[in-house]
CSV table of C-alpha atoms and ligand atoms in Angstrom, one decimal:
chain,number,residue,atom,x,y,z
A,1,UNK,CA,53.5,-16.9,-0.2
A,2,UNK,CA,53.5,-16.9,4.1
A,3,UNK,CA,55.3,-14.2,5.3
A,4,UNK,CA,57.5,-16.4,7.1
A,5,UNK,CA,59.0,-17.9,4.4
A,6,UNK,CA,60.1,-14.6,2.8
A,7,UNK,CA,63.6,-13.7,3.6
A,8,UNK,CA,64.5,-10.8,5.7
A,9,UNK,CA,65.7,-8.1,3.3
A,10,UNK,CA,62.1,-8.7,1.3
A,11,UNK,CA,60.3,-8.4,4.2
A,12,UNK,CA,62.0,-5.1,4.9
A,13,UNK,CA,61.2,-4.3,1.3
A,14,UNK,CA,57.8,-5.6,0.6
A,15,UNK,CA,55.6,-6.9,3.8
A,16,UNK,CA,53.1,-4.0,5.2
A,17,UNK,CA,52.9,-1.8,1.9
A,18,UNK,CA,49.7,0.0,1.9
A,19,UNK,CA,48.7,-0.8,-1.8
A,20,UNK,CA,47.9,2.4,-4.7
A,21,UNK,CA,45.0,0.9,-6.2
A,22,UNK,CA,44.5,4.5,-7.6
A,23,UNK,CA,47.4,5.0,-9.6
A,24,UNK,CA,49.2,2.2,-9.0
A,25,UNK,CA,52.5,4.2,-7.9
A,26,UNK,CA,55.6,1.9,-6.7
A,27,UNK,CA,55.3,3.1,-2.7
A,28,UNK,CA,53.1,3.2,-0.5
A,29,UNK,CA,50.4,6.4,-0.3
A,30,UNK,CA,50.5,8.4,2.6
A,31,UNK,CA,46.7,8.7,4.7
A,32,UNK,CA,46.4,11.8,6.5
A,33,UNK,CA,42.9,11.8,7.2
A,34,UNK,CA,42.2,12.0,10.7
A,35,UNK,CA,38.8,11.5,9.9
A,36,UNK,CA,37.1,8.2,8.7
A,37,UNK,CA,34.0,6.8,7.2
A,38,UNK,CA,31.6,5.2,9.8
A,39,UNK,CA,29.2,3.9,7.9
A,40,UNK,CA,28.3,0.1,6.5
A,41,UNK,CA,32.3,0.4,7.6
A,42,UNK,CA,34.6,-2.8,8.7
A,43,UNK,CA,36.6,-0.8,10.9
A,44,UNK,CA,36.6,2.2,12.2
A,45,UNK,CA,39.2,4.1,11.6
A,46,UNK,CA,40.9,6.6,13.5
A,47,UNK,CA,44.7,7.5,14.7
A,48,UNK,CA,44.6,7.3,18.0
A,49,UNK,CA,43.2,3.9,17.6
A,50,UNK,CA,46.3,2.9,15.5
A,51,UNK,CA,44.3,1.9,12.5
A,52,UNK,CA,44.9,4.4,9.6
A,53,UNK,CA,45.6,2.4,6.7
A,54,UNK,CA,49.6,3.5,6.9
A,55,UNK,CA,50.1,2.7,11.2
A,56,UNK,CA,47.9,-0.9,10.5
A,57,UNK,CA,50.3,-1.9,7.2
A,58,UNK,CA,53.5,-0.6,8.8
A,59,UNK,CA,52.5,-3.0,11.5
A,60,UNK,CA,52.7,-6.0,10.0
A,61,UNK,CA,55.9,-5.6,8.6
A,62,UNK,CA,57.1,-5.6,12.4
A,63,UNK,CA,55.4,-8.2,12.9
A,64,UNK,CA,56.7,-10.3,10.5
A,65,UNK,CA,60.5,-9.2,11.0
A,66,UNK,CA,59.7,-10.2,14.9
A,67,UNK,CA,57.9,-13.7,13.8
A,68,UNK,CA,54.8,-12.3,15.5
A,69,UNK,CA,50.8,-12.1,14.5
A,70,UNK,CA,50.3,-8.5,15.4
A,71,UNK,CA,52.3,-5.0,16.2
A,72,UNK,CA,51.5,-1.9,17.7
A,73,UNK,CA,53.4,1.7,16.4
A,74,UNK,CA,53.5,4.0,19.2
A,75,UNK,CA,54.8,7.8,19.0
A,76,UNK,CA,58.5,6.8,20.9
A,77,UNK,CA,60.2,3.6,22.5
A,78,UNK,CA,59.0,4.7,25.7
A,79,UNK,CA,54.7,5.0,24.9
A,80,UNK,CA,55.8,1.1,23.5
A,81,UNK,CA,57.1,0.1,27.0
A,82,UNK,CA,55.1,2.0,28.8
A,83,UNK,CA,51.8,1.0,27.3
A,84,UNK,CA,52.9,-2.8,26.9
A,85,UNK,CA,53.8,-2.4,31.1
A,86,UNK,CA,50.3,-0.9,32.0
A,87,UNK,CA,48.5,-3.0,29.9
A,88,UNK,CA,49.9,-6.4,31.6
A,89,UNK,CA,50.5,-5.0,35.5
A,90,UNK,CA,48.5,-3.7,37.6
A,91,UNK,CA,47.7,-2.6,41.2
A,92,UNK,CA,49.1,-5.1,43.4
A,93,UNK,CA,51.0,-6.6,40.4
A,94,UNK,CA,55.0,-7.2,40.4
A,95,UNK,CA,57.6,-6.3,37.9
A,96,UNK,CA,61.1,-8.4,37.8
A,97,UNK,CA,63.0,-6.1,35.8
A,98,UNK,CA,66.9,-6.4,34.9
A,99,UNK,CA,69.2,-3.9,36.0
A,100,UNK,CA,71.1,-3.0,33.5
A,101,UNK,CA,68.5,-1.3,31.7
A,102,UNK,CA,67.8,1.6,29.4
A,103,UNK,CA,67.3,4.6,31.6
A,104,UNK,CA,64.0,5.8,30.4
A,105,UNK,CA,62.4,2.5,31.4
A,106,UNK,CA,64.3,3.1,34.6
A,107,UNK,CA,63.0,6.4,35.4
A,108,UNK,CA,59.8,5.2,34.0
A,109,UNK,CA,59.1,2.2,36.8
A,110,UNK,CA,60.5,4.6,39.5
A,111,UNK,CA,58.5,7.3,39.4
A,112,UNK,CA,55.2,6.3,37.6
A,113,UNK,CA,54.8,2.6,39.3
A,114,UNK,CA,54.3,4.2,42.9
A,115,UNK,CA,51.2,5.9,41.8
A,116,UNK,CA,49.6,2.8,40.3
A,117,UNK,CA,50.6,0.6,43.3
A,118,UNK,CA,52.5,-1.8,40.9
A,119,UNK,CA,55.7,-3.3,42.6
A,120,UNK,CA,58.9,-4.0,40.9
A,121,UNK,CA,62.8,-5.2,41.8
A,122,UNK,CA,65.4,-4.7,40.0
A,123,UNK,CA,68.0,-7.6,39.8
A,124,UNK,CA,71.0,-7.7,41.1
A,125,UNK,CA,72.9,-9.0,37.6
A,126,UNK,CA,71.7,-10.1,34.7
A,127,UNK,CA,72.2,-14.1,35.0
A,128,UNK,CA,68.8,-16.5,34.9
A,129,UNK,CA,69.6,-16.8,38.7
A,130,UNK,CA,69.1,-13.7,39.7
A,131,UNK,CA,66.0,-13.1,37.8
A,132,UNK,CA,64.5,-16.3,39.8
A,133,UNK,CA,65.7,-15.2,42.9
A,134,UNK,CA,63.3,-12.1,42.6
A,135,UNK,CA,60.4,-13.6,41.6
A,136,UNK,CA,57.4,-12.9,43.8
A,137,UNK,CA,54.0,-14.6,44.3
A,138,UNK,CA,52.4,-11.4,42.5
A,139,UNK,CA,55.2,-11.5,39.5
A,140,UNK,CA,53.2,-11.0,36.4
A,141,UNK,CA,56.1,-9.8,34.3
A,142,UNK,CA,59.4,-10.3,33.9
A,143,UNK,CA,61.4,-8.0,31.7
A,144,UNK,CA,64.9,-8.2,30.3
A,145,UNK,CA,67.0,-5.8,27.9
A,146,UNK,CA,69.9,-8.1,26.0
A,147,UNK,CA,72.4,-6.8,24.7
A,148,UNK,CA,72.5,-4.1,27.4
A,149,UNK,CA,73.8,-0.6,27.2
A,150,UNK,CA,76.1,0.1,28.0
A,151,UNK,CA,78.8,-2.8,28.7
A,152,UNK,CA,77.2,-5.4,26.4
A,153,UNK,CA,76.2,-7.8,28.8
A,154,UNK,CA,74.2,-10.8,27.5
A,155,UNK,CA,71.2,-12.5,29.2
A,156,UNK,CA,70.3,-15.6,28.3
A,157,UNK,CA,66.6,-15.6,26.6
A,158,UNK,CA,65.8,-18.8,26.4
A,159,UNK,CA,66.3,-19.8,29.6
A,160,UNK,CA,63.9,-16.3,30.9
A,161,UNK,CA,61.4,-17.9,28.4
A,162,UNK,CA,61.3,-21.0,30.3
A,163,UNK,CA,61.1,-19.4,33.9
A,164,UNK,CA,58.8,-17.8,32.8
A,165,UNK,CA,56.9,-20.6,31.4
A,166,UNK,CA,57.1,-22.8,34.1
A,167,UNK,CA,56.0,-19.9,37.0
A,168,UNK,CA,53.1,-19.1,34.5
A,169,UNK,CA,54.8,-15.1,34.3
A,170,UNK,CA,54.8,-13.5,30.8
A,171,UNK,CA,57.8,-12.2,29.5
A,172,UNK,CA,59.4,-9.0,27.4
A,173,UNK,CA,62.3,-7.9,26.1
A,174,UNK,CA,63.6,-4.8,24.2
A,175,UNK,CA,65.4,-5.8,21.8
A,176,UNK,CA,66.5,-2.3,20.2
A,177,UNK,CA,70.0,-2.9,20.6
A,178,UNK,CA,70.3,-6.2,18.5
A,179,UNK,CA,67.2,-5.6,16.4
A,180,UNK,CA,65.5,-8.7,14.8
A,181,UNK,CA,68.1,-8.5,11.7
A,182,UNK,CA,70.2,-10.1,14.8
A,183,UNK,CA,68.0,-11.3,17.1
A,184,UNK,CA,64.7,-13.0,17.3
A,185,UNK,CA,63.1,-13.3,20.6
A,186,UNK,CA,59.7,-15.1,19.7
A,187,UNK,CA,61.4,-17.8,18.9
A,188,UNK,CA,63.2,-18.2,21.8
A,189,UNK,CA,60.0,-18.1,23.6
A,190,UNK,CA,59.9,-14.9,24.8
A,191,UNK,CA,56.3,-13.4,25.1
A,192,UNK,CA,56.6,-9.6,23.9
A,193,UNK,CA,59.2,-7.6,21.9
A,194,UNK,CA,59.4,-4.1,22.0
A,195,UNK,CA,61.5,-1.9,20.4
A,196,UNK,CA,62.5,1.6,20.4
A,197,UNK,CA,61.8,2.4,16.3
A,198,UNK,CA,64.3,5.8,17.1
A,199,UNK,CA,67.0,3.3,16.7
A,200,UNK,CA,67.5,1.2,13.7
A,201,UNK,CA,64.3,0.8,12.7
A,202,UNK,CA,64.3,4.3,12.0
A,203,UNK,CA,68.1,4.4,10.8
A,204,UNK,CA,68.7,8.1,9.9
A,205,UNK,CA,68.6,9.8,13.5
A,206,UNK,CA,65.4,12.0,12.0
A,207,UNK,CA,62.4,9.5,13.7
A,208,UNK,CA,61.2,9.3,17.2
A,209,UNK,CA,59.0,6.2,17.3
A,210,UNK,CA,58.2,2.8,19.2
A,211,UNK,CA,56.8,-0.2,18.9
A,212,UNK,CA,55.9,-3.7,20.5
A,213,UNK,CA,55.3,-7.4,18.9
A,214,UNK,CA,53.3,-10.0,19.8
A,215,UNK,CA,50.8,-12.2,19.5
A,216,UNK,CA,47.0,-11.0,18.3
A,217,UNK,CA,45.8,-11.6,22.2
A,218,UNK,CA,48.2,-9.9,24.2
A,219,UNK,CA,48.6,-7.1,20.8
A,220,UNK,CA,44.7,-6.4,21.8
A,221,UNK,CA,45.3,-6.1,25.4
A,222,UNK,CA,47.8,-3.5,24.9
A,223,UNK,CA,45.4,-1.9,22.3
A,224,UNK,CA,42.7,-1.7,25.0
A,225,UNK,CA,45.2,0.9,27.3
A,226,UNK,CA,46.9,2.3,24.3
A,227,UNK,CA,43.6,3.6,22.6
A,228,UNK,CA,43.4,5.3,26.2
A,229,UNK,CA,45.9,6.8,26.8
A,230,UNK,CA,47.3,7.9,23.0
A,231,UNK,CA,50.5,8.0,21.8
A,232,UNK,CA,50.1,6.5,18.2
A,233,UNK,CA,52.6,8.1,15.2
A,234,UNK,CA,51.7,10.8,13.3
A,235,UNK,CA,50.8,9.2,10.2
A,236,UNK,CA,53.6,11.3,8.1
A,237,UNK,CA,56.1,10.1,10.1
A,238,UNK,CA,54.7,6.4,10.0
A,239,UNK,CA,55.4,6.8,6.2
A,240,UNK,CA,59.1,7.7,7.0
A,241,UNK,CA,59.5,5.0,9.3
A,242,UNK,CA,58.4,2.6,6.3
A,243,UNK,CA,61.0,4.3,4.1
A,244,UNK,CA,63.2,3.7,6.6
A,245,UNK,CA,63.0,0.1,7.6
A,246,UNK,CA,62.9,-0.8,3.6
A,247,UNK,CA,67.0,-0.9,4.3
A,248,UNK,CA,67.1,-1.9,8.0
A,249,UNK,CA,68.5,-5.3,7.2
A,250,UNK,CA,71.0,-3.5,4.8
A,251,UNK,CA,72.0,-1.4,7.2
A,252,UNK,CA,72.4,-3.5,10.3
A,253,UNK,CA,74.3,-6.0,8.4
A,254,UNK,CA,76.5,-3.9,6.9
A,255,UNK,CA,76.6,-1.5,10.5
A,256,UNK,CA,77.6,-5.4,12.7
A,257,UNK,CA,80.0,-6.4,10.2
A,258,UNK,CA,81.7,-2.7,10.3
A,259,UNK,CA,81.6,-3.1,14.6
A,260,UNK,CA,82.9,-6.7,14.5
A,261,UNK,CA,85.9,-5.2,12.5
A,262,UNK,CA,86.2,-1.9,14.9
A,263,UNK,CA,85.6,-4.3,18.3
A,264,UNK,CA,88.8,-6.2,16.7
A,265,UNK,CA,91.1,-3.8,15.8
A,266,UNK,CA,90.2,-1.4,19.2
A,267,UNK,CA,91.1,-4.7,21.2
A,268,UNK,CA,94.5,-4.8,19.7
A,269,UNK,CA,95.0,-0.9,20.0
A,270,UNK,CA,97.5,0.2,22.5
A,271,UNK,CA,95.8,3.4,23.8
A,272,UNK,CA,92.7,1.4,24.0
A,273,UNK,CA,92.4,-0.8,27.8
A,274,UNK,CA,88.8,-2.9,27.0
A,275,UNK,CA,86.8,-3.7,24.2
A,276,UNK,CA,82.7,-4.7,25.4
A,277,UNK,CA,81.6,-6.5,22.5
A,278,UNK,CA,79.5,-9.9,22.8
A,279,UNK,CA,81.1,-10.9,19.5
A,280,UNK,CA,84.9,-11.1,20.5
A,281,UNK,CA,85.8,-14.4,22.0
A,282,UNK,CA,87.0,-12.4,25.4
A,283,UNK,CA,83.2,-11.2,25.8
A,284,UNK,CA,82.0,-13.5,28.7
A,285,UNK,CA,79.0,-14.2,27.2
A,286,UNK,CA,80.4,-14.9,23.6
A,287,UNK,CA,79.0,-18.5,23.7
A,288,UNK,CA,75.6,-17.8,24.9
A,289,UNK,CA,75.4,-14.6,22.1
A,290,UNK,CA,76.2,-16.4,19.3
A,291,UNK,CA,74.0,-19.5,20.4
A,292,UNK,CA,71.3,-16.8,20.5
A,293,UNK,CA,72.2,-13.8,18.1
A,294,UNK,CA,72.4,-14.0,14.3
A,295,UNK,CA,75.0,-11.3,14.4
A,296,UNK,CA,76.4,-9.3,17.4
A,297,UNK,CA,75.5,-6.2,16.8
A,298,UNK,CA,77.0,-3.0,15.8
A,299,UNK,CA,77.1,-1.1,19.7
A,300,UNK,CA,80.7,-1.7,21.2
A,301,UNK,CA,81.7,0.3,24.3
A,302,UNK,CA,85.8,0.6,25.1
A,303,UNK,CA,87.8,2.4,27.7
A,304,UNK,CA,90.5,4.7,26.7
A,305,UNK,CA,93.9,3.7,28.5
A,306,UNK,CA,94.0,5.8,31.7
A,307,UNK,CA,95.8,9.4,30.8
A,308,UNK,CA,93.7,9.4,28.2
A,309,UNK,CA,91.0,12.0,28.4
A,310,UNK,CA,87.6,11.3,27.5
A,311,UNK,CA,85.9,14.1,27.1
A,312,UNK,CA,88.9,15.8,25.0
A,313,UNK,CA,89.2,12.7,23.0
A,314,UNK,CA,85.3,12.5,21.8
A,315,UNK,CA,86.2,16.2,21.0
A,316,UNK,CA,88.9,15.8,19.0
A,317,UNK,CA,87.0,13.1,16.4
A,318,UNK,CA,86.0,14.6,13.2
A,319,UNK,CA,84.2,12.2,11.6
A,320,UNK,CA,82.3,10.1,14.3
A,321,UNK,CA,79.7,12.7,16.1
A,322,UNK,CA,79.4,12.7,19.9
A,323,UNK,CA,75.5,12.7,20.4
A,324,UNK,CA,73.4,11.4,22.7
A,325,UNK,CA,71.2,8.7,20.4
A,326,UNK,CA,72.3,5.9,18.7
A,327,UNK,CA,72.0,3.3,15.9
A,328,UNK,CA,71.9,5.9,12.7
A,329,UNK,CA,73.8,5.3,9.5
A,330,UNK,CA,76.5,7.9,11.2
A,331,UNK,CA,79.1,6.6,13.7
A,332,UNK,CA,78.4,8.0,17.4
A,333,UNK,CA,79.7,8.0,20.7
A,334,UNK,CA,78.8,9.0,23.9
A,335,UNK,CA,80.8,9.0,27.4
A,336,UNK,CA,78.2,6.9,30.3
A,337,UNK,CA,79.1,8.7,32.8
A,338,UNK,CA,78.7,12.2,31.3
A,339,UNK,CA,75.1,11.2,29.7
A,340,UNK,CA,73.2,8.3,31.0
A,341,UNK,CA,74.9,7.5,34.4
A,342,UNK,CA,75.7,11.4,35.2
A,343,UNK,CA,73.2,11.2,37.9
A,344,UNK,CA,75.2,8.2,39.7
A,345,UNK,CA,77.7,9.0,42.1
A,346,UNK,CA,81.6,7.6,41.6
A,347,UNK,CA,81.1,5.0,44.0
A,348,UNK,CA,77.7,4.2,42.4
A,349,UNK,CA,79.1,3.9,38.7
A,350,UNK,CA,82.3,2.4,39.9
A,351,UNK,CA,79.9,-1.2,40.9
A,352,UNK,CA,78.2,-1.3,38.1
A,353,UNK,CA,81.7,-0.6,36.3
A,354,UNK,CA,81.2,2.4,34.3
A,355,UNK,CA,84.6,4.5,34.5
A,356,UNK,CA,85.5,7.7,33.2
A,357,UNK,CA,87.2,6.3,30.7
A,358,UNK,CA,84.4,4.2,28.9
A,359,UNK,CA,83.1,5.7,25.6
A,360,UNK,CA,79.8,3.7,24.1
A,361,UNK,CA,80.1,3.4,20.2
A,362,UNK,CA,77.5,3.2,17.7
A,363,UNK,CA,79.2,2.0,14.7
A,364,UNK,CA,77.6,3.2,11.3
A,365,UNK,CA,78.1,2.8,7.6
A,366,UNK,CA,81.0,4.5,6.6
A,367,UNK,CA,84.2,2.8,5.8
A,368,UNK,CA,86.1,0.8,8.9
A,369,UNK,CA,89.5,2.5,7.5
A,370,UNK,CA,87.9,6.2,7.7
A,371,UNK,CA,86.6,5.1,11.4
A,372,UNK,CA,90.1,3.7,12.2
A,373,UNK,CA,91.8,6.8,10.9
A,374,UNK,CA,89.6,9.0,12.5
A,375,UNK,CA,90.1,7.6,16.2
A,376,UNK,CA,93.3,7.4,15.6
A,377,UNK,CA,93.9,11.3,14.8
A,378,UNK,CA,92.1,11.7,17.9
A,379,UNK,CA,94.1,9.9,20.1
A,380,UNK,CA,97.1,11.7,18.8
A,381,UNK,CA,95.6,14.9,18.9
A,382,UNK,CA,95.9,14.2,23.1
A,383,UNK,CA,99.5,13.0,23.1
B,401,PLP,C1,66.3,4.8,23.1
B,401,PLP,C2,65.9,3.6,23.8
B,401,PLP,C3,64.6,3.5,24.4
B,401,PLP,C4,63.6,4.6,24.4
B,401,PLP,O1,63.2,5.0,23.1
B,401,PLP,P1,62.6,6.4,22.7
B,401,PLP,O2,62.3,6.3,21.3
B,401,PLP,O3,63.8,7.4,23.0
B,401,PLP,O4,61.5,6.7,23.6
B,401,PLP,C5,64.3,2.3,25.0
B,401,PLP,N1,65.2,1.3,25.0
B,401,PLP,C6,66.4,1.4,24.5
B,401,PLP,C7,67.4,0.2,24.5
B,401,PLP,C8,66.8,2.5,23.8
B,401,PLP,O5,68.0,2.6,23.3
């Protein structure tokens, strides 16, 4: 049977098991060895070199649930982007880069890329347009984040693909937010996926792990820096991460149906201003995400009707947790401008349009009338 042909919840249940030919248990065994056999040996094997029997198997499930040849695990979402940048840019080398990005990856670029001599811009929105109007003789990369954190914006992959394409500039794309239960970028023509596997590959806010799909060639390339400079998963917590992402698909479908239900009843509240969520037909990019998504996600962000403290209001939730990560099976929310945009000034989060009153919401599992109920006590707790 090709692995493309299998459905998505058996790929999350099957593809990448490491196999017990010993006692023929039902999961996979978990390798600890951090040392190998070397001789009248196939491979090598070593974990820094990502090849223990659990980090190689784990791997192809990725690569299969991204509609890729090859996968690399890394130790967090940021070795994955870092190590797929370094590997593709170098000195002299340009980066076109959205900006509305995760802020790691920000960070990342702004301090580290000086010291290698690799050049980057930042766009100035996140339309085609203004990726081409960046672009640079020495553009070797361009890379997008879609949905975006933390106002849902929605960039159109297929046409990065193809300007891309045509400029002879590879192309990446974290795709954590959606994940590939509701979005495949490969086959839109984008180049490299990476994710941060923290997120919903992990699931159960306990992992802290990355990775990054793509084809065998540019997979190698990456290898060739990664084995470098480290940052491959523990081997334990590879085994986790495949107990994990048996019910990714599970629970992201059941997580975007649950925030398609909170995005419309929170745009209908009256103590509620905005709903960002690419799936209601106000989203300004509704068309273009369901032309390219399979689902919309379960990340909404809404703004509280002025009057309305923030901070007291994520306080006054019982059930949904304020905390700082995202995509478990629990409901969370943060408040942008207390976490991720602190560092911004009010003029400075005012233009990119983060007010005080936006809360970011990572819709689990749980039941949509407990979530209801629960933001509603909240609210009235502040009245
Ligand atoms: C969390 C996150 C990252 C970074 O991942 P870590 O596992 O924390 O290193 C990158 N991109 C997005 C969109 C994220 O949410």
């Amino acid at each position: 049977m090709s692995k493309e042909k299998l459905g998505l919840n058996t790929i999350c249940a099957h593809v990448g098991e490491v196999k017990d030919e010993q006692f023929k248990g039902a999961v996979s065994p978990m390798f600890l060895s951090s040392s190998y056999e070397f001789l009248d040996v196939d491979v090598k094997r070593y974990p820094r070199y990502f090849n223990t029997p659990n980090q190689e198997y784990l791997a192809k499930k990725i690569a299969a649930l991204e509609h890729t040849e090859a996968a690399l695990i890394f130790g967090s979402g940021m070795a994955a982007i870092s190590h797929m940048f370094l590997a593709f840019l170098q000195k002299g080398d340009h980066l076109v880069v959205q900006n509305t990005l995760y802020g790691g990856t920000v960070n990342f670029i702004k301090e580290e890329f000086p010291k290698y001599g690799i050049e980057y811009t930042f766009t100035n929105g996140y339309k085609v347009e203004d990726f081409e109007a960046v672009i640079q003789p020495n553009t070797k990369l361009i890379h997008i984040e879609t949905p975006s954190n933390p106002l849902l914006t929605i960039t159109d992959i297929k046409a990065i693909a193809e300007l891309g394409k045509s400029k002879s500039i590879l192309t990446s794309i974290d795709n954590t937010f959606a994940s590939p239960v509701n979005q495949n970028p490969i086959d839109l023509g984008i180049d490299m996926v990476m994710h941060s596997a923290t997120k919903y590959f992990g699931g159960h806010s306990d992992i802290c792990a990355g990775a990054v799909a793509s084809s065998q060639e540019h997979i190698d390339r990456i290898w060739n820096v990664s084995k470098n400079l480290g940052g491959s998963l523990s081997d334990m917590t590879v085994w986790l991460l495949e107990r994990s992402m048996k019910t990714l698909g599970l629970r992201v479908k059941t997580q975007t149906k649950n925030a398609m239900k909170m995005a419309k009843w929170l745009n209908k509240h009256p103590k509620i201003s905005k709903v960002y969520y690419p799936g209601l037909k106000s989203h300004p990019e509704h068309k273009l995400a369901k032309s390219q998504m399979k689902g919309f996600g379960a990340m909404l962000s809404f703004e509280l009707v002025n009057g309305l403290d923030a901070y007291q209001f994520q306080k006054s939730l019982q059930l949904i947790k304020s905390s700082m990560s995202l995509a478990g099976v629990e409901s969370t929310v943060i408040s942008p401008h207390l976490t991720s945009h602190a560092l911004l000034s009010q003029e400075e989060r005012d233009k990119v349009g983060i007010s005080d009153q936006l809360i970011r919401f990572s819709v689990g599992i749980e039941d949509v009338e407990d979530l209801k109920q629960d933001i509603d006590n909240a609210i009235a707790a502040l009245i």
